[in-house]
Coordinates of C-alpha atoms in Angstrom, one line a residue:
M1337 CA 21.9 -2.1 11.8
I1338 CA 22.9 1.5 12.1
E1339 CA 20.2 4.0 11.3
N1340 CA 20.6 7.7 10.3
T1341 CA 18.3 10.3 8.9
I1342 CA 19.7 13.3 7.0
E1343 CA 17.3 16.1 6.5
K1344 CA 17.8 18.5 3.5
T1345 CA 15.4 21.3 4.2
D1346 CA 16.5 23.3 1.1
A1347 CA 15.5 20.3 -1.0
A1348 CA 12.4 19.4 1.1
L1349 CA 13.5 15.8 1.5
R1350 CA 14.8 13.4 4.0
F1351 CA 17.3 10.6 3.3
H1352 CA 17.0 7.6 5.7
T1353 CA 20.0 5.3 5.7
I1354 CA 20.0 1.8 7.3
K1355 CA 23.5 0.4 7.2
T1356 CA 23.7 -3.4 7.4
D1357 CA 25.9 -6.2 6.0
R1358 CA 23.1 -8.7 5.9
F1359 CA 22.3 -8.4 2.2
K1360 CA 24.2 -8.7 -1.1
M1361 CA 21.5 -6.6 -2.7
S1362 CA 21.0 -3.1 -1.5
R1363 CA 17.7 -1.1 -1.8
L1364 CA 17.3 2.5 -2.8
S1365 CA 13.9 4.0 -3.0
F1366 CA 12.3 7.4 -3.7
N1367 CA 8.9 7.9 -2.0
F1368 CA 7.0 10.9 -3.3
I1369 CA 4.1 11.8 -1.1
L1370 CA 1.1 13.9 -2.1
P1371 CA -2.4 14.5 -0.8
A1372 CA -4.9 12.2 -2.4
D1373 CA -6.5 14.2 -5.2
A1374 CA -9.2 12.9 -7.5
E1375 CA -7.9 14.9 -10.4
R1376 CA -4.2 15.2 -9.8
S1377 CA -3.4 11.7 -8.6
P1378 CA -4.4 9.8 -11.7
R1379 CA -2.6 12.3 -13.8
T1380 CA 0.5 11.9 -11.7
R1381 CA 0.3 8.1 -12.0
L1382 CA 0.0 8.2 -15.8
M1383 CA 2.8 10.8 -15.9
L1384 CA 5.2 8.5 -13.9
A1385 CA 4.3 5.5 -16.1
T1386 CA 5.2 7.5 -19.2
L1387 CA 8.4 8.9 -17.7
M1388 CA 9.6 5.4 -16.9
R1389 CA 9.4 4.4 -20.5
G1390 CA 12.4 6.5 -21.5
C1391 CA 14.3 9.7 -21.1
E1392 CA 16.6 11.9 -23.1
K1393 CA 19.7 9.9 -22.3
Y1394 CA 18.0 6.5 -22.3
P1395 CA 15.1 7.0 -24.8
S1396 CA 13.5 3.6 -24.4
V1397 CA 12.8 0.8 -21.9
V1398 CA 15.4 -1.2 -23.8
A1399 CA 18.0 1.5 -23.4
I1400 CA 17.2 1.9 -19.7
N1401 CA 17.4 -1.9 -19.1
K1402 CA 20.7 -2.0 -21.0
R1403 CA 22.2 0.5 -18.6
L1404 CA 20.8 -1.3 -15.6
D1405 CA 22.3 -4.6 -16.9
E1406 CA 25.7 -2.8 -17.1
L1407 CA 25.1 -2.0 -13.4
Y1408 CA 25.2 -5.7 -12.5
G1409 CA 21.6 -6.4 -13.4
S1410 CA 20.1 -3.7 -11.1
T1411 CA 16.3 -3.4 -11.3
V1412 CA 14.0 -0.4 -11.1
T1413 CA 10.3 -0.6 -10.4
W1414 CA 7.6 1.8 -9.5
R1415 CA 4.1 1.8 -8.0
A1416 CA 1.4 4.1 -6.6
T1417 CA -0.3 3.3 -3.3
T1418 CA -2.9 4.8 -1.1
V1419 CA -2.2 5.3 2.6
G1420 CA -5.1 7.0 4.3
E1421 CA -5.5 10.4 2.8
R1422 CA -2.2 10.3 1.0
H1423 CA -0.9 8.9 -2.2
V1424 CA 2.6 7.5 -2.4
F1425 CA 4.4 7.3 -5.7
R1426 CA 7.5 5.0 -5.1
I1427 CA 10.4 4.3 -7.4
S1428 CA 12.4 1.3 -6.0
C1429 CA 15.8 0.1 -7.0
E1430 CA 17.5 -3.3 -6.2
V1431 CA 21.3 -2.9 -6.5
L1432 CA 24.2 -5.1 -5.9
S1433 CA 26.4 -3.9 -3.1
D1434 CA 29.7 -2.4 -4.2
K1435 CA 31.8 -4.9 -2.3
Y1436 CA 30.7 -7.6 -4.8
R1437 CA 31.9 -5.7 -7.9
L1438 CA 34.4 -7.4 -10.2
P1439 CA 38.1 -6.7 -9.5
G1440 CA 39.2 -3.4 -11.0
D1441 CA 35.7 -2.0 -11.3
N1442 CA 35.6 1.2 -9.3
E1443 CA 32.2 2.6 -10.5
S1444 CA 29.7 2.9 -7.7
I1445 CA 26.7 0.7 -8.6
V1446 CA 24.2 2.5 -6.4
K1447 CA 25.4 5.9 -7.7
G1448 CA 25.0 4.7 -11.3
V1449 CA 21.4 3.6 -10.7
C1450 CA 20.6 6.8 -8.8
E1451 CA 21.8 8.8 -11.9
V1452 CA 19.5 6.8 -14.1
I1453 CA 16.5 7.7 -11.9
L1454 CA 17.5 11.4 -11.9
E1455 CA 17.8 11.3 -15.7
I1456 CA 14.3 9.9 -15.9
L1457 CA 12.8 12.5 -13.6
F1458 CA 14.8 15.6 -14.7
A1459 CA 15.6 15.0 -18.4
P1460 CA 12.5 13.3 -19.8
L1461 CA 12.1 12.4 -23.4
L1462 CA 10.4 15.3 -25.1
G1463 CA 9.2 15.9 -28.7
S1464 CA 9.8 19.0 -30.8
D1465 CA 6.6 20.4 -29.2
G1466 CA 8.1 20.2 -25.8
L1467 CA 5.7 17.5 -24.7
L1468 CA 6.4 14.0 -23.5
D1469 CA 6.9 11.3 -26.1
K1470 CA 3.4 10.7 -27.7
S1471 CA 3.9 7.0 -28.4
H1472 CA 5.0 6.3 -24.8
F1473 CA 2.0 8.4 -23.5
E1474 CA -0.6 6.7 -25.7
S1475 CA 0.8 3.2 -24.8
E1476 CA 0.6 3.8 -21.1
K1477 CA -2.8 5.4 -21.4
K1478 CA -4.1 2.3 -23.1
L1479 CA -2.5 0.0 -20.5
A1480 CA -4.1 2.1 -17.7
V1481 CA -7.5 1.9 -19.3
D1482 CA -7.2 -1.9 -19.9
A1483 CA -6.1 -2.4 -16.2
I1484 CA -9.3 -0.6 -15.0
K1485 CA -11.5 -2.6 -17.4
A1486 CA -9.8 -5.9 -16.2
K1487 CA -10.6 -5.3 -12.6
I1488 CA -14.1 -6.8 -13.1
N1489 CA -12.4 -10.2 -14.0
D1490 CA -11.2 -10.6 -10.4
Q1491 CA -14.5 -10.5 -8.5
K1492 CA -12.8 -10.9 -5.1
A1493 CA -10.8 -7.8 -5.6
Y1494 CA -13.6 -6.0 -7.4
A1495 CA -16.0 -6.6 -4.5
A1496 CA -13.5 -5.3 -2.0
E1497 CA -12.9 -2.2 -4.0
K1498 CA -16.7 -1.5 -4.4
C1499 CA -17.2 -1.9 -0.7
K1500 CA -14.3 0.5 0.0
N1501 CA -15.8 3.0 -2.4
L1502 CA -19.1 2.7 -0.7
M1503 CA -17.6 3.2 2.7
F1504 CA -15.3 6.1 1.8
K1505 CA -17.7 8.0 -0.5
G1506 CA -17.0 11.7 -0.2
E1507 CA -13.9 11.0 1.9
R1508 CA -10.3 11.8 0.7
A1509 CA -9.2 8.4 1.9
G1510 CA -11.5 6.9 -0.8
V1511 CA -9.8 8.7 -3.7
S1512 CA -8.1 6.2 -6.0
A1513 CA -4.7 7.0 -7.6
E1514 CA -5.8 5.0 -10.7
G1515 CA -8.7 7.2 -11.6
T1516 CA -11.6 6.2 -13.8
K1517 CA -11.7 4.9 -17.4
D1518 CA -13.2 8.2 -18.5
Q1519 CA -10.6 10.3 -16.7
I1520 CA -7.7 8.4 -18.3
E1521 CA -9.2 8.5 -21.8
N1522 CA -9.8 12.3 -21.5
M1523 CA -6.3 13.1 -20.3
T1524 CA -4.2 15.1 -22.7
L1525 CA -0.5 14.9 -23.4
A1526 CA -0.1 18.6 -22.4
E1527 CA -1.8 18.0 -19.0
V1528 CA 0.4 15.1 -18.2
T1529 CA 3.6 16.9 -19.3
E1530 CA 2.7 20.0 -17.2
N1531 CA 2.2 17.7 -14.2
I1532 CA 5.9 16.9 -14.1
G1533 CA 6.8 20.3 -12.6
Y1534 CA 4.0 20.1 -10.1
F1535 CA 5.0 16.6 -9.0
L1536 CA 8.7 17.4 -8.6
K1537 CA 8.2 20.7 -6.8
N1538 CA 5.2 19.9 -4.5
S1539 CA 5.7 16.3 -3.3
L1540 CA 7.3 15.5 -0.1
L1541 CA 10.3 13.2 -0.8
E1542 CA 11.4 10.4 1.6
C1543 CA 14.4 8.5 0.3
Y1544 CA 15.6 5.2 1.9
Y1545 CA 18.8 3.3 1.4
I1546 CA 19.3 -0.1 3.0
G1547 CA 22.6 -1.8 2.5
S1548 CA 26.3 -1.6 3.3
D1549 CA 27.6 1.1 0.9
D1550 CA 28.6 4.6 1.8
V1551 CA 25.9 6.8 0.2
D1552 CA 27.0 10.3 1.3
E1553 CA 27.7 11.2 -2.3
I1554 CA 24.3 9.9 -3.3
V1555 CA 22.6 12.1 -0.7
E1556 CA 24.4 15.2 -2.0
L1557 CA 23.6 14.3 -5.6
V1558 CA 19.9 13.9 -5.0
S1559 CA 19.7 17.0 -2.7
E1560 CA 21.5 19.1 -5.3
R1561 CA 19.0 18.2 -8.1
F1562 CA 15.9 18.8 -5.9
S1563 CA 17.1 21.9 -4.2
A1564 CA 17.4 23.7 -7.5
L1565 CA 13.6 23.4 -7.9
G1566 CA 12.8 25.8 -5.1
R1567 CA 11.0 23.2 -3.1
K1568 CA 9.6 24.4 0.2
N1569 CA 7.3 21.8 1.6
S1570 CA 9.1 19.5 4.2
Q1571 CA 6.0 18.7 6.3
L1572 CA 3.9 15.6 5.9
F1573 CA 0.4 16.3 4.5
G1574 CA -2.4 16.0 7.0
S1575 CA -2.6 13.4 9.8
E1576 CA -4.1 9.9 10.1
T1577 CA -7.5 9.9 11.7
A1578 CA -10.0 7.1 12.1
L1579 CA -13.1 7.2 9.9
E1580 CA -16.0 8.2 12.1
R1581 CA -19.8 8.0 11.9
E1582 CA -22.7 9.1 14.0
N1583 CA -23.6 6.5 16.6
E1584 CA -27.0 5.8 15.0
A1585 CA -25.8 6.1 11.4
E1586 CA -27.6 3.8 9.0
I1587 CA -25.5 1.0 7.5
R1588 CA -24.7 1.8 3.9
S1589 CA -25.6 -0.9 1.4
L1590 CA -25.2 -1.6 -2.3
E1591 CA -26.0 -4.7 -4.4
E1592 CA -25.0 -5.6 -7.9
T1593 CA -25.8 -8.6 -10.0
M1594 CA -23.3 -10.3 -12.3
N1595 CA -23.3 -13.5 -14.4
V1596 CA -20.7 -15.3 -12.3
S1597 CA -20.8 -18.5 -10.3
Q1598 CA -19.8 -17.2 -6.9
S1599 CA -21.4 -14.3 -4.9
R1600 CA -19.3 -12.0 -2.8
L1601 CA -20.3 -10.4 0.5
N1602 CA -18.1 -7.6 1.7
I1603 CA -18.6 -5.7 4.9
G1604 CA -16.8 -2.5 5.9
L1605 CA -16.2 -1.9 9.6
T1606 CA -15.2 1.2 11.5
C1607 CA -12.7 0.5 14.3
G1608 CA -11.9 3.9 15.7
V1609 CA -8.2 3.1 16.1
V1610 CA -5.2 4.2 13.9
M1611 CA -1.5 3.3 14.2
S1612 CA -0.7 6.3 16.4
D1613 CA -3.3 5.3 19.0
R1614 CA -2.4 3.4 22.1
E1615 CA -4.9 0.7 21.3
Y1616 CA -3.3 -0.1 17.9
Y1617 CA -1.7 -3.4 18.8
A1618 CA -4.8 -4.5 20.7
M1619 CA -6.8 -3.8 17.6
S1620 CA -4.3 -5.7 15.5
L1621 CA -4.6 -8.7 17.8
F1622 CA -8.4 -8.5 17.7
N1623 CA -8.3 -8.6 13.9
E1624 CA -5.9 -11.6 13.9
I1625 CA -8.1 -13.6 16.2
F1626 CA -11.3 -12.4 14.5
G1627 CA -10.5 -13.0 10.8
G1628 CA -6.8 -12.5 10.1
S1629 CA -5.8 -16.2 9.5
S1630 CA -7.0 -19.6 8.6
V1631 CA -7.6 -20.5 12.2
A1632 CA -9.5 -17.2 13.0
K1633 CA -13.1 -17.0 14.2
L1634 CA -14.5 -16.2 10.8
F1635 CA -12.8 -18.9 8.9
M1636 CA -13.4 -21.6 11.5
N1637 CA -17.0 -20.8 12.1
V1638 CA -18.5 -19.3 9.0
R1639 CA -16.6 -21.6 6.6
E1640 CA -15.5 -24.7 8.4
K1641 CA -18.3 -25.4 11.0
Q1642 CA -21.3 -24.0 9.1
S1643 CA -20.1 -24.3 5.5
L1644 CA -21.6 -21.0 4.6
C1645 CA -18.8 -19.6 2.4
Y1646 CA -15.8 -20.5 0.3
Y1647 CA -13.5 -18.1 2.1
C1648 CA -14.0 -15.5 4.9
Y1649 CA -11.4 -13.1 6.2
S1650 CA -10.9 -9.6 7.7
A1651 CA -8.2 -7.1 7.0
Y1652 CA -7.5 -4.1 9.3
S1653 CA -6.3 -0.7 7.9
S1654 CA -4.4 1.2 10.5
A1655 CA -4.3 4.4 8.3
T1656 CA -8.1 4.9 8.3
G1657 CA -9.1 3.0 11.5
T1658 CA -11.3 0.6 9.4
A1659 CA -11.5 -3.1 8.5
M1660 CA -12.9 -5.0 5.6
I1661 CA -14.5 -8.5 5.8
G1662 CA -14.5 -10.4 2.5
C1663 CA -16.6 -13.5 2.0
G1664 CA -17.3 -15.7 -1.0
I1665 CA -20.7 -17.4 -0.8
K1666 CA -23.6 -19.1 -2.6
R1667 CA -26.2 -16.4 -3.0
E1668 CA -28.8 -18.3 -0.9
N1669 CA -26.4 -18.2 2.1
R1670 CA -26.2 -14.4 2.2
E1671 CA -28.4 -13.8 5.2
K1672 CA -27.0 -16.8 7.2
A1673 CA -23.4 -15.8 6.5
Y1674 CA -24.1 -12.2 7.5
A1675 CA -25.8 -13.3 10.7
E1676 CA -22.9 -15.6 11.6
I1677 CA -20.4 -12.8 11.0
E1678 CA -22.4 -10.6 13.3
N1679 CA -22.4 -13.4 15.8
Q1680 CA -18.7 -13.9 15.7
L1681 CA -18.1 -10.1 16.3
R1682 CA -20.5 -10.3 19.3
E1683 CA -18.5 -13.3 20.6
M1684 CA -15.3 -11.3 20.4
Q1685 CA -16.9 -8.4 22.2
S1686 CA -18.1 -10.7 24.9
G1687 CA -14.6 -12.1 25.4
N1688 CA -15.4 -15.6 24.1
F1689 CA -11.9 -16.4 23.0
C1690 CA -9.1 -18.2 24.9
E1691 CA -5.6 -17.5 26.0
D1692 CA -4.3 -20.0 23.3
E1693 CA -5.9 -17.8 20.6
I1694 CA -4.3 -14.7 22.1
N1695 CA -0.9 -16.3 22.3
A1696 CA -1.2 -17.7 18.7
A1697 CA -2.1 -14.2 17.4
K1698 CA 0.8 -12.6 19.2
R1699 CA 3.2 -15.2 17.8
T1700 CA 2.0 -14.7 14.3
I1701 CA 2.4 -10.9 14.4
I1702 CA 5.7 -11.1 16.1
S1703 CA 7.0 -13.6 13.6
G1704 CA 6.1 -11.2 10.8
I1705 CA 8.1 -8.5 12.5
L1706 CA 11.1 -10.8 13.1
Q1707 CA 11.1 -12.0 9.5
M1708 CA 11.2 -8.3 8.4
S1709 CA 15.0 -8.3 9.1
D1710 CA 15.5 -10.8 6.2
N1711 CA 14.1 -8.5 3.6
P1712 CA 15.2 -4.9 2.8
S1713 CA 11.8 -4.0 1.3
A1714 CA 10.1 -5.2 4.5
I1715 CA 12.5 -3.1 6.6
E1716 CA 11.6 -0.1 4.6
A1717 CA 7.9 -0.8 4.8
F1718 CA 8.0 -1.0 8.6
K1719 CA 10.0 2.2 8.9
F1720 CA 8.1 4.2 6.3
R1721 CA 4.7 3.2 7.5
R1722 CA 5.5 4.5 11.0
F1723 CA 6.9 7.7 9.6
L1724 CA 3.6 8.3 7.9
A1725 CA 1.8 7.6 11.1
G1726 CA 4.1 9.8 13.2
V1727 CA 5.1 6.8 15.4
C1728 CA 8.7 6.5 16.6
E1729 CA 9.4 2.8 17.4
N1730 CA 11.7 0.0 16.3
S1731 CA 11.0 -3.7 15.9
D1732 CA 11.9 -4.4 19.6
D1733 CA 9.5 -1.7 20.8
A1734 CA 6.8 -3.1 18.6
I1735 CA 7.3 -6.7 20.0
E1736 CA 7.3 -5.4 23.6
K1737 CA 4.1 -3.6 23.0
I1738 CA 2.4 -6.6 21.5
N1739 CA 3.5 -8.9 24.4
Q1740 CA 2.1 -6.3 26.8
V1741 CA -1.5 -6.3 25.3
T1742 CA -4.0 -7.9 27.7
R1743 CA -7.1 -9.9 27.1
D1744 CA -9.2 -7.0 28.5
E1745 CA -7.5 -4.6 26.0
I1746 CA -8.5 -6.8 23.1
I1747 CA -12.1 -7.0 24.3
A1748 CA -12.1 -3.2 24.7
A1749 CA -10.8 -2.7 21.2
S1750 CA -13.4 -5.1 19.8
K1751 CA -16.2 -3.1 21.3
K1752 CA -15.1 -0.1 19.2
V1753 CA -15.8 -2.1 16.0
R1754 CA -19.1 -1.3 14.1
F1755 CA -20.7 -2.5 10.9
D1756 CA -20.7 0.4 8.5
S1757 CA -21.1 -0.6 4.8
V1758 CA -22.3 -3.8 3.1
Y1759 CA -21.6 -4.6 -0.6
F1760 CA -23.2 -7.7 -2.1
L1761 CA -22.2 -9.0 -5.6
C1762 CA -25.0 -11.4 -6.5
G1763 CA -23.8 -14.2 -8.8
E1764 CA -26.4 -15.4 -11.2
G1765 CA -24.2 -18.0 -12.9
E1766 CA -24.2 -21.7 -12.2
E1767 CA -23.2 -22.3 -8.6
E1768 CA -20.0 -24.2 -7.8
E1769 CA -20.2 -27.4 -5.9
E1770 CA -16.9 -27.3 -4.2
Y1771 CA -14.9 -24.7 -2.4
D1772 CA -12.5 -22.8 -4.6
E1773 CA -10.2 -21.5 -1.9

């Protein structure tokens, strides 16, 4: 793979190209980065959803898809994600590489798809009042509200979100791009339309192309459109720092009751290590051994040996230096499960894990990095995540650093981990007799 980054300061964007012949389908993405903002971010999310419903040239989803079908079945998707104190609004395109076009077809497929995206962003479908199409807006507004309401139906995800909200209360990293039901319902068409200019002018734009085509013309096309906006910001917002508490800070706790069969225990942990820190890979290995797999300490002890839960896992967030433990239990096992989770953390901090566990954890993480080369979106995720963290490394560098992590470094990393927040969803419905996961 040949990598190159073209910086267009007059357009406040960077275009990262990764040339490779490994894939028939190329990937083009537009990553718009903004600070997490409790008011602006949900508005931006609803704005983007409405824009993707149609534009002046392609006034409906059907019209957009018809044009994409003409471009050899290319696909365009979008999503909003939170990475620490930043929100990323991403438009992703999967495009057939030009060398697989039919004989006699000289139209660049990736250029055609890029032009569709630029039409959506720069020539939106507006009514006679100069505002976004009302029917598209109202439809997306309803979908957004329904999605927020539906969260409670997935208690596992609901409990994890509630614990995160408890842990990050008052912190920018806790701001959701989705917003609240009341926020969405109160948004006006004028507000969302006004947000287009703010979004296009103030976001930092990181574009990625992964494939075999020559995209110099694409780079110039995108740069020309964005430079006309007078964009000035070319610096990444803020920096990634670990969530910190006072040493003697009281553990935050919240309990809710719901008429469901399974109770949920979620525990937020502070780890004190983000991706740019030297201890990052030691902390990643700690998490893998502690609760990152079906052979980890939490699963094997809390679930398998003591039968205290239906599932038990931990997930490490390198953007905030935190981790989350999720546990599905019978309500009467709450205290026992909590005590055993505490015990397993003490075991890790005391070094009660073997070389086989370390080697297995290293193999798992390295395998994930090696598999990355088989998937354009995974390649982009690896590169983009490190861009956000300010880390300059390739996959070989990452593998070398993982292999160099010692047992003592994993123990040292584990000693940074502290219980911070506890959320308990108490199920009052009829208890299940068998494990559900």
